[in-house]
Short mmCIF file of C-alpha atoms in Angstrom, two decimals:
data_model
loop_
_atom_site.label_atom_id
_atom_site.label_comp_id
_atom_site.label_asym_id
_atom_site.label_seq_id
_atom_site.Cartn_x
_atom_site.Cartn_y
_atom_site.Cartn_z
CA MET A 235 5.22 -14.69 3.60
CA ASN A 236 5.46 -12.40 0.55
CA SER A 237 8.31 -9.94 0.77
CA TYR A 238 8.59 -6.61 -1.08
CA ASP A 239 10.97 -3.70 -1.55
CA VAL A 240 8.04 -1.31 -1.03
CA ALA A 241 4.52 -1.61 0.35
CA VAL A 242 2.11 1.29 -0.19
CA ILE A 243 -0.84 1.63 2.18
CA GLY A 244 -3.69 3.39 0.38
CA SER A 245 -4.46 3.52 -3.34
CA GLY A 246 -5.51 7.12 -3.88
CA PRO A 247 -3.66 9.39 -6.37
CA GLY A 248 -0.66 9.55 -4.01
CA GLY A 249 -0.52 5.84 -3.27
CA TYR A 250 -1.11 4.36 -6.70
CA VAL A 251 1.26 6.86 -8.38
CA ALA A 252 3.94 6.07 -5.77
CA ALA A 253 3.47 2.34 -6.46
CA ILE A 254 3.75 2.81 -10.23
CA ARG A 255 6.91 4.92 -9.94
CA CYS A 256 8.49 2.41 -7.54
CA ALA A 257 7.73 -0.41 -9.98
CA GLN A 258 9.13 1.62 -12.90
CA LEU A 259 12.33 2.04 -10.90
CA GLY A 260 12.69 -1.73 -10.49
CA MET A 261 11.35 -2.22 -6.96
CA THR A 262 9.05 -5.11 -6.10
CA THR A 263 5.89 -3.34 -4.99
CA ALA A 264 2.64 -4.09 -3.19
CA ILE A 265 -0.35 -1.82 -2.64
CA ILE A 266 -2.91 -2.27 0.15
CA GLU A 267 -6.44 -0.87 -0.15
CA LYS A 268 -9.27 -1.38 2.30
CA TYR A 269 -12.04 -0.75 -0.24
CA ALA A 270 -13.01 -3.02 -3.14
CA THR A 271 -12.06 -0.39 -5.72
CA LEU A 272 -8.73 1.40 -6.10
CA GLY A 273 -8.33 5.16 -6.46
CA GLY A 274 -9.12 6.46 -2.98
CA THR A 275 -11.36 9.44 -2.25
CA CYS A 276 -10.40 11.33 -5.41
CA LEU A 277 -11.52 8.71 -7.92
CA ASN A 278 -14.41 7.20 -5.97
CA VAL A 279 -16.08 9.95 -3.94
CA GLY A 280 -14.12 13.14 -4.68
CA CYS A 281 -12.56 14.89 -7.65
CA ILE A 282 -13.77 12.63 -10.45
CA PRO A 283 -17.45 12.08 -9.53
CA SER A 284 -17.91 15.72 -8.50
CA LYS A 285 -16.55 16.90 -11.87
CA ALA A 286 -18.87 14.45 -13.66
CA LEU A 287 -21.89 15.95 -11.86
CA LEU A 288 -20.62 19.51 -12.36
CA ASP A 289 -20.37 18.79 -16.08
CA SER A 290 -23.83 17.21 -16.35
CA SER A 291 -25.47 20.00 -14.35
CA HIS A 292 -23.66 22.59 -16.48
CA HIS A 293 -25.11 21.04 -19.66
CA TYR A 294 -28.58 21.15 -18.12
CA GLU A 295 -28.24 24.77 -17.06
CA ASP A 296 -27.01 25.72 -20.53
CA ALA A 297 -29.99 23.97 -22.11
CA VAL A 298 -32.47 25.73 -19.82
CA LYS A 299 -30.91 29.20 -19.69
CA HIS A 300 -28.62 29.73 -22.66
CA PHE A 301 -29.64 27.58 -25.64
CA GLU A 302 -32.22 30.14 -26.74
CA ASP A 303 -29.61 32.90 -26.85
CA HIS A 304 -27.51 30.66 -29.09
CA GLY A 305 -30.46 30.14 -31.46
CA ILE A 306 -31.13 26.60 -30.30
CA GLU A 307 -34.81 25.85 -29.82
CA VAL A 308 -35.78 22.75 -27.86
CA PRO A 309 -39.42 21.68 -28.28
CA GLY A 310 -41.12 20.62 -25.05
CA GLU A 311 -39.91 20.82 -21.47
CA ILE A 312 -36.29 20.16 -20.53
CA LYS A 313 -36.19 17.82 -17.54
CA VAL A 314 -33.54 16.52 -15.16
CA ASN A 315 -33.26 12.76 -14.77
CA LEU A 316 -31.19 12.71 -11.58
CA GLU A 317 -31.02 8.91 -11.50
CA LYS A 318 -29.50 8.84 -14.98
CA MET A 319 -27.13 11.70 -14.11
CA ILE A 320 -25.88 9.82 -11.03
CA ALA A 321 -25.58 6.61 -13.10
CA ARG A 322 -23.40 8.43 -15.68
CA LYS A 323 -21.24 9.75 -12.86
CA GLN A 324 -20.85 6.19 -11.57
CA ALA A 325 -19.90 4.92 -15.04
CA VAL A 326 -17.15 7.56 -15.20
CA VAL A 327 -15.92 6.46 -11.75
CA ASP A 328 -16.00 2.76 -12.71
CA GLN A 329 -14.07 3.40 -15.91
CA THR A 330 -11.45 5.45 -14.04
CA THR A 331 -10.97 3.00 -11.15
CA GLY A 332 -10.82 0.17 -13.70
CA GLY A 333 -7.97 2.06 -15.35
CA ILE A 334 -6.03 1.89 -12.07
CA ASP A 335 -6.56 -1.90 -11.93
CA PHE A 336 -5.04 -2.09 -15.42
CA LEU A 337 -2.05 0.06 -14.37
CA MET A 338 -1.38 -2.16 -11.37
CA LYS A 339 -1.33 -5.28 -13.58
CA LYS A 340 0.74 -3.55 -16.26
CA ASN A 341 3.38 -2.58 -13.68
CA LYS A 342 3.28 -5.98 -11.90
CA ILE A 343 2.16 -4.47 -8.59
CA ASP A 344 0.51 -6.91 -6.15
CA VAL A 345 -2.82 -5.59 -4.83
CA TYR A 346 -4.07 -6.60 -1.37
CA GLU A 347 -7.65 -5.79 -0.37
CA GLY A 348 -8.05 -5.09 3.33
CA LEU A 349 -7.06 -2.71 6.11
CA GLY A 350 -3.28 -2.40 6.38
CA ALA A 351 -1.94 -2.33 9.95
CA PHE A 352 1.71 -2.24 11.01
CA LYS A 353 2.91 -5.17 13.09
CA ASP A 354 6.34 -3.56 13.27
CA ALA A 355 8.44 -1.35 10.99
CA THR A 356 8.90 -4.05 8.32
CA HIS A 357 5.74 -6.17 8.65
CA ILE A 358 2.18 -5.24 7.71
CA VAL A 359 -0.94 -7.24 8.49
CA VAL A 360 -3.71 -6.94 5.89
CA ASN A 361 -7.11 -7.52 7.47
CA GLY A 362 -9.45 -8.34 4.60
CA LYS A 363 -11.55 -11.37 3.72
CA GLU A 364 -8.63 -13.26 5.20
CA THR A 365 -5.72 -12.01 7.27
CA ILE A 366 -2.42 -11.87 5.40
CA GLU A 367 0.96 -10.69 6.62
CA ILE A 368 3.54 -9.22 4.25
CA GLU A 369 7.08 -8.01 4.71
CA ALA A 370 8.33 -4.73 3.25
CA LYS A 371 11.78 -3.17 3.32
CA HIS A 372 10.16 0.26 2.91
CA SER A 373 6.58 1.40 3.38
CA ILE A 374 4.71 4.45 2.13
CA ILE A 375 1.70 5.62 4.13
CA ALA A 376 -0.86 7.12 1.73
CA THR A 377 -4.06 6.70 3.75
CA GLY A 378 -5.54 10.09 2.82
CA SER A 379 -8.31 11.95 4.59
CA LYS A 380 -11.98 11.81 5.53
CA PRO A 381 -14.59 14.59 5.73
CA SER A 382 -14.42 16.52 9.02
CA SER A 383 -17.44 17.50 11.04
CA LEU A 384 -18.23 19.68 14.03
CA PRO A 385 -18.50 17.93 17.42
CA PHE A 386 -22.19 18.76 17.91
CA ILE A 387 -23.33 17.59 14.45
CA ASN A 388 -24.80 14.13 14.03
CA ILE A 389 -24.21 13.19 10.38
CA ASP A 390 -27.03 10.73 9.64
CA LYS A 391 -26.01 10.34 5.95
CA GLU A 392 -29.65 10.86 4.97
CA ARG A 393 -30.53 14.52 5.54
CA ILE A 394 -27.36 15.70 7.29
CA ILE A 395 -24.71 14.59 4.84
CA THR A 396 -21.06 14.84 3.76
CA SER A 397 -19.73 15.18 0.22
CA THR A 398 -19.83 11.37 -0.12
CA GLU A 399 -23.64 11.25 0.21
CA ALA A 400 -24.09 14.46 -1.82
CA LEU A 401 -22.69 12.60 -4.83
CA LYS A 402 -25.51 10.03 -4.81
CA LEU A 403 -28.71 11.74 -3.68
CA LYS A 404 -31.99 10.18 -4.82
CA GLU A 405 -33.72 13.56 -5.23
CA ILE A 406 -32.85 17.16 -5.91
CA PRO A 407 -33.03 19.07 -2.60
CA LYS A 408 -35.61 21.85 -2.36
CA HIS A 409 -33.28 23.81 -0.08
CA LEU A 410 -29.70 22.66 0.47
CA ILE A 411 -27.91 24.29 3.39
CA VAL A 412 -24.12 24.10 2.96
CA ILE A 413 -21.98 24.52 6.07
CA GLY A 414 -18.57 25.68 4.85
CA GLY A 415 -17.79 28.07 1.99
CA GLY A 416 -14.72 26.20 0.78
CA VAL A 417 -14.07 24.32 -2.46
CA ILE A 418 -16.15 21.19 -1.81
CA GLY A 419 -19.21 23.00 -0.46
CA LEU A 420 -19.32 25.50 -3.30
CA GLU A 421 -18.80 22.92 -6.05
CA LEU A 422 -21.53 20.58 -4.78
CA GLY A 423 -23.73 23.55 -3.93
CA GLN A 424 -23.48 24.67 -7.54
CA VAL A 425 -24.41 21.20 -8.86
CA TYR A 426 -27.72 21.27 -7.00
CA LYS A 427 -28.32 25.00 -7.56
CA ARG A 428 -28.23 24.38 -11.31
CA LEU A 429 -30.63 21.49 -10.96
CA GLY A 430 -33.18 23.66 -9.18
CA ALA A 431 -32.35 23.62 -5.46
CA GLU A 432 -32.27 26.74 -3.35
CA VAL A 433 -28.74 26.89 -1.85
CA THR A 434 -27.66 28.67 1.32
CA VAL A 435 -23.97 28.74 2.27
CA ILE A 436 -22.91 29.37 5.86
CA GLU A 437 -19.22 30.23 6.36
CA TYR A 438 -17.48 30.86 9.68
CA LEU A 439 -14.79 33.18 8.26
CA ASP A 440 -15.45 36.58 6.67
CA ARG A 441 -15.24 35.32 3.08
CA ILE A 442 -15.77 32.23 0.94
CA ILE A 443 -12.72 30.29 -0.38
CA PRO A 444 -10.80 31.89 2.50
CA THR A 445 -7.43 30.30 1.72
CA MET A 446 -7.26 31.95 -1.72
CA ASP A 447 -6.48 35.54 -2.73
CA ALA A 448 -9.13 37.95 -1.39
CA GLY A 449 -9.76 39.23 -4.92
CA LEU A 450 -10.84 35.75 -6.01
CA SER A 451 -13.13 35.41 -2.98
CA LYS A 452 -14.78 38.73 -3.78
CA GLU A 453 -15.29 37.94 -7.47
CA LEU A 454 -16.66 34.42 -6.86
CA ASN A 455 -18.96 35.79 -4.16
CA LYS A 456 -20.32 38.34 -6.64
CA VAL A 457 -20.83 35.69 -9.34
CA LEU A 458 -22.53 33.18 -7.02
CA LYS A 459 -24.88 35.85 -5.69
CA LYS A 460 -25.80 36.62 -9.31
CA GLN A 461 -26.56 32.89 -9.64
CA LYS A 462 -28.96 33.33 -6.67
CA PHE A 463 -26.81 31.62 -4.00
CA LYS A 464 -27.53 32.89 -0.50
CA ILE A 465 -24.12 33.41 1.11
CA ASN A 466 -23.72 34.09 4.83
CA THR A 467 -20.14 34.80 5.93
CA SER A 468 -18.95 35.46 9.51
CA HIS A 469 -21.57 33.03 10.80
CA LYS A 470 -20.76 30.56 13.57
CA VAL A 471 -22.92 27.44 13.39
CA LYS A 472 -24.09 26.35 16.86
CA SER A 473 -26.51 23.51 16.19
CA VAL A 474 -27.78 21.28 13.40
CA GLU A 475 -30.94 19.33 14.17
CA ARG A 476 -33.06 17.06 12.02
CA VAL A 477 -36.81 17.25 12.54
CA GLY A 478 -38.44 14.64 10.29
CA ASP A 479 -37.52 15.62 6.73
CA GLU A 480 -36.38 19.09 7.76
CA VAL A 481 -32.96 20.24 8.96
CA VAL A 482 -32.74 23.27 11.23
CA VAL A 483 -29.39 25.07 11.50
CA LYS A 484 -28.81 27.72 14.14
CA ALA A 485 -25.88 30.12 13.92
CA ASP A 486 -24.61 33.39 15.39
CA ASN A 487 -24.13 36.15 12.83
CA LYS A 488 -21.32 38.73 12.95
CA LYS A 489 -23.31 40.84 15.42
CA GLY A 490 -23.67 37.83 17.73
CA GLU A 491 -27.40 37.48 17.02
CA GLU A 492 -28.86 34.01 16.59
CA VAL A 493 -30.22 33.23 13.14
CA GLU A 494 -32.02 30.12 11.94
CA PHE A 495 -31.91 28.34 8.58
CA LYS A 496 -34.30 25.58 7.49
CA GLY A 497 -33.78 23.20 4.61
CA ASP A 498 -34.48 19.62 3.58
CA TYR A 499 -30.77 18.71 3.29
CA CYS A 500 -27.64 19.98 5.03
CA LEU A 501 -24.21 19.37 3.52
CA VAL A 502 -21.44 19.55 6.12
CA SER A 503 -18.25 20.56 4.30
CA VAL A 504 -15.99 22.02 6.95
CA GLY A 505 -12.80 20.48 5.62
CA ARG A 506 -11.15 17.10 5.87
CA ARG A 507 -9.08 15.32 8.49
CA PRO A 508 -6.07 12.99 8.02
CA TYR A 509 -7.08 9.33 8.20
CA THR A 510 -4.90 6.90 10.14
CA ASP A 511 -7.57 4.79 11.87
CA GLY A 512 -6.46 1.18 12.26
CA LEU A 513 -2.98 1.85 10.87
CA ASN A 514 -1.32 0.94 14.18
CA ALA A 515 1.42 3.47 13.40
CA ALA A 516 2.88 3.33 16.93
CA ALA A 517 3.86 -0.33 16.44
CA ALA A 518 6.15 0.76 13.60
CA GLY A 519 7.54 3.73 15.54
CA VAL A 520 5.68 6.23 13.37
CA LYS A 521 4.73 9.47 15.15
CA ILE A 522 1.35 11.14 14.59
CA ASN A 523 1.03 14.79 15.66
CA ASP A 524 -1.83 16.39 17.59
CA ARG A 525 -3.55 17.35 14.32
CA GLY A 526 -3.74 13.68 13.35
CA GLN A 527 -1.08 14.05 10.65
CA VAL A 528 1.81 11.64 10.19
CA GLU A 529 4.95 13.62 11.04
CA VAL A 530 7.53 13.76 8.25
CA ASN A 531 10.83 15.52 7.53
CA GLU A 532 11.73 17.34 4.29
CA HIS A 533 12.28 13.95 2.60
CA LEU A 534 8.74 12.86 3.63
CA GLN A 535 10.37 10.33 5.95
CA THR A 536 8.55 9.48 9.18
CA SER A 537 10.15 8.90 12.59
CA ALA A 538 10.73 5.30 11.39
CA SER A 539 13.52 5.77 8.83
CA ASN A 540 12.27 3.10 6.38
CA ILE A 541 8.70 4.43 6.34
CA TYR A 542 7.51 7.47 4.38
CA ALA A 543 4.16 9.28 4.23
CA ILE A 544 2.51 11.36 1.49
CA GLY A 545 -0.66 13.22 0.54
CA ASP A 546 -3.55 14.28 2.75
CA VAL A 547 -2.19 12.35 5.73
CA VAL A 548 0.83 14.71 5.99
CA LYS A 549 1.03 18.50 6.26
CA GLY A 550 0.19 20.77 3.36
CA ALA A 551 -2.69 21.31 0.97
CA MET A 552 -5.06 18.35 0.61
CA LEU A 553 -4.84 18.09 -3.18
CA ALA A 554 -4.67 15.00 -5.39
CA HIS A 555 -1.90 16.47 -7.54
CA LYS A 556 0.18 17.38 -4.47
CA ALA A 557 -0.12 13.72 -3.33
CA GLU A 558 0.99 12.51 -6.78
CA GLU A 559 4.07 14.72 -6.73
CA GLU A 560 4.94 13.42 -3.27
CA GLY A 561 4.41 9.81 -4.39
CA VAL A 562 6.92 10.25 -7.21
CA PHE A 563 9.26 12.16 -4.87
CA VAL A 564 9.39 9.27 -2.36
CA ALA A 565 9.81 6.59 -5.05
CA GLU A 566 12.72 8.47 -6.62
CA THR A 567 14.26 9.16 -3.20
CA LEU A 568 14.18 5.40 -2.47
CA ALA A 569 15.92 4.81 -5.80
CA GLY A 570 18.76 7.13 -4.75
CA GLN A 571 17.72 10.04 -6.96
CA LYS A 572 17.48 13.68 -5.87
CA PRO A 573 13.93 14.80 -6.72
CA HIS A 574 12.41 18.12 -5.62
CA ILE A 575 8.95 19.60 -5.06
CA ASP A 576 8.31 23.33 -5.01
CA TYR A 577 5.21 23.55 -2.79
CA ASN A 578 4.76 27.20 -3.76
CA LEU A 579 4.03 26.05 -7.30
CA ILE A 580 1.25 23.57 -6.61
CA PRO A 581 -1.87 25.14 -8.13
CA GLY A 582 -5.26 25.25 -6.43
CA VAL A 583 -8.52 25.06 -8.37
CA VAL A 584 -12.22 25.49 -7.61
CA TYR A 585 -14.36 23.81 -10.29
CA THR A 586 -17.39 26.06 -10.01
CA TRP A 587 -18.37 27.91 -13.19
CA PRO A 588 -16.69 30.24 -13.67
CA GLU A 589 -13.68 28.29 -12.43
CA VAL A 590 -11.20 29.71 -9.93
CA ALA A 591 -7.48 28.89 -10.06
CA ALA A 592 -4.33 30.16 -8.42
CA VAL A 593 -0.63 29.48 -7.98
CA GLY A 594 2.09 31.16 -5.94
CA LYS A 595 1.63 33.93 -3.41
CA THR A 596 -1.54 35.90 -2.72
CA GLU A 597 -1.51 39.68 -2.28
CA GLU A 598 -2.15 39.17 1.45
CA GLN A 599 0.90 36.89 1.76
CA LEU A 600 3.16 39.33 -0.11
CA LYS A 601 2.01 42.22 2.09
CA GLU A 602 2.57 40.16 5.23
CA ALA A 603 6.09 39.21 4.09
CA GLY A 604 6.86 42.84 3.25
CA ILE A 605 7.64 42.06 -0.40
CA ALA A 606 7.25 45.00 -2.77
CA TYR A 607 5.15 43.88 -5.72
CA LYS A 608 3.25 45.10 -8.78
CA ALA A 609 -0.20 43.84 -9.72
CA GLY A 610 -1.69 43.63 -13.20
CA GLN A 611 -5.31 42.66 -13.73
CA PHE A 612 -7.37 42.04 -16.86
CA PRO A 613 -11.13 41.36 -17.05
CA MET A 614 -12.40 38.34 -18.98
CA ARG A 615 -15.24 40.38 -20.50
CA ALA A 616 -12.71 42.33 -22.58
CA LEU A 617 -11.80 39.16 -24.54
CA GLY A 618 -13.34 38.29 -27.90
CA ARG A 619 -13.37 34.62 -26.88
CA SER A 620 -15.39 35.42 -23.75
CA ARG A 621 -18.00 37.32 -25.73
CA ALA A 622 -18.22 34.54 -28.30
CA SER A 623 -19.01 31.97 -25.61
CA MET A 624 -20.95 34.28 -23.25
CA ASP A 625 -18.47 33.62 -20.42
CA LEU A 626 -17.90 37.20 -19.32
CA ASP A 627 -17.28 36.87 -15.58
CA GLY A 628 -13.89 36.95 -13.93
CA PHE A 629 -10.38 38.26 -14.39
CA VAL A 630 -6.70 37.29 -14.37
CA LYS A 631 -4.35 38.93 -11.89
CA VAL A 632 -0.56 38.69 -12.17
CA LEU A 633 1.60 39.63 -9.18
CA ALA A 634 5.24 40.39 -9.94
CA ASP A 635 8.25 41.49 -7.90
CA LYS A 636 8.55 45.28 -8.05
CA THR A 637 12.30 45.21 -8.64
CA THR A 638 13.00 42.04 -10.65
CA ASP A 639 9.57 41.64 -12.36
CA GLU A 640 9.63 37.91 -11.49
CA ILE A 641 6.09 36.50 -11.34
CA LEU A 642 5.22 35.72 -7.71
CA GLY A 643 1.58 34.69 -8.05
CA VAL A 644 -1.19 34.31 -10.62
CA HIS A 645 -4.86 34.33 -9.62
CA MET A 646 -7.81 33.89 -11.93
CA VAL A 647 -11.57 33.50 -12.10
CA GLY A 648 -13.13 32.61 -15.43
CA ALA A 649 -14.04 29.99 -17.98
CA ARG A 650 -11.35 27.28 -18.26
CA ALA A 651 -9.24 28.80 -15.47
CA ALA A 652 -8.54 25.24 -14.25
CA ASP A 653 -6.67 24.53 -17.48
CA MET A 654 -5.18 27.99 -17.94
CA ILE A 655 -3.38 27.98 -14.59
CA ALA A 656 -0.86 25.48 -16.00
CA GLU A 657 0.66 28.27 -18.10
CA ALA A 658 1.35 30.22 -14.91
CA VAL A 659 2.88 27.16 -13.21
CA VAL A 660 5.24 26.57 -16.16
CA ALA A 661 6.20 30.25 -16.26
CA MET A 662 6.93 30.38 -12.54
CA GLU A 663 8.85 27.08 -12.58
CA TYR A 664 11.21 28.76 -15.06
CA ARG A 665 11.28 31.99 -12.98
CA ALA A 666 9.68 34.00 -15.77
CA SER A 667 9.11 37.72 -15.45
CA ALA A 668 5.78 39.38 -16.27
CA GLU A 669 7.62 40.96 -19.21
CA ASP A 670 8.49 37.45 -20.52
CA ILE A 671 4.82 36.43 -20.63
CA SER A 672 3.81 39.74 -22.17
CA ARG A 673 6.28 39.13 -25.03
CA MET A 674 4.93 35.64 -25.87
CA SER A 675 2.35 35.21 -28.60
CA HIS A 676 -0.97 33.89 -27.36
CA ALA A 677 -3.42 32.48 -29.89
CA HIS A 678 -6.41 34.70 -30.69
CA PRO A 679 -9.20 34.40 -29.75
CA THR A 680 -8.53 32.42 -26.56
CA PHE A 681 -9.14 32.82 -22.84
CA THR A 682 -5.37 32.65 -22.20
CA GLU A 683 -4.94 36.07 -23.81
CA ALA A 684 -6.12 37.38 -20.43
CA ILE A 685 -2.87 36.06 -18.90
CA LYS A 686 -0.78 37.95 -21.44
CA GLU A 687 -2.85 41.12 -20.93
CA ALA A 688 -2.57 40.86 -17.14
CA ALA A 689 1.20 40.42 -17.51
CA LEU A 690 1.25 43.55 -19.70
CA ALA A 691 -0.74 45.35 -17.04
CA ALA A 692 1.80 44.26 -14.41
CA THR A 693 4.69 45.63 -16.49
CA GLU A 694 4.25 49.38 -16.87
CA ASP A 695 0.46 49.13 -16.99
CA ARG A 696 0.38 48.58 -20.74
CA ALA A 697 -2.50 46.18 -21.35
CA LEU A 698 -3.64 46.62 -24.96
CA HIS A 699 -7.32 45.78 -24.88
CA ILE A 700 -8.63 47.83 -21.98
#
């Protein structure tokens, strides 16, 4: 029987990063993955393929709608080859998952293909092509999450689909109904909207992207409506039925009246649930709470002291980069180091266009906590860079403590917001004040000037360009 210092169950961003860091720190390491490719949801059916399709669809939309404004004339009709687009997405996925294979070999990590199940706290049975048992002094559970559904919905994976199927459709929907106005639904909705589908979003709460700052929800709502999205908030879905090639969705609107939506595809994106099926956690003494999450303490240690858990399977935001931080945290803890994670400083991003990004506290959270704050906001359309690239939508908002001027939250909608948010994370990690940012030179013309201007606005309302 092969014996290891650490066995990691699950090879998503949390799992494979944890394995690499353990190996770097001199531990003999194994990783167990039930699928044939490494990388988990993120690399195979999540972050990476969705960004590939968002990018391709963005190019197409630019060619159809914006090339002419830029003085680019394309003779003949511009067409979408969906098959080729999906094939390019797959090539990106294959290249990325292949990169993980290389990293496992480079770091001398043993890879086991099969479903990992605890026999007890130090033994794991891998049920793959053959059944193998391994021994591990420590284990890290990194089994991730799966798309959630509603109890009355029958997901047939043909017309009533999850994000997984939405990434490999054989045709562009005529009318895609999206249940859920969160990140995944809006991103995939935008892919198919650009390619020519009519898109209707149905959201239970009173706004889209409901976990983010209300200002971001309002701005993105405005932008998506301009892009001809049909957005229905405060709607409670009651039934989803497939009739031949048609899907009929019935919901109650905010007045309690029943409304009906008909489309040829329905994407169910109502969140994700922790995945522990087949793990046999109880045999190892690992507790799972009533939400299906593995229970952990502040060291990410489970109720079995030699077993840890990270990523989507534990509490907190279901984000690849959060899982990575936790993977490193556990590896370094096992090595006797004293790592830390500031969960307040894990950014959130929506990869629509314009992009949406945020870190720290929202205005609603600050009000609820009774913290006196100042807000500074700057519109993207006031930037030279925005006008040059025709990306005029959005704004940057900086929230700072009223007394100390420390930055408490940064929220933005706009081109390249996904990349720009890193500046805010760095600033807040170093406990910068809005005044600090406003005194730093930002290259001109760039989108990041909006951060400086918003910081100026938050300190004595002295933005220069508005």
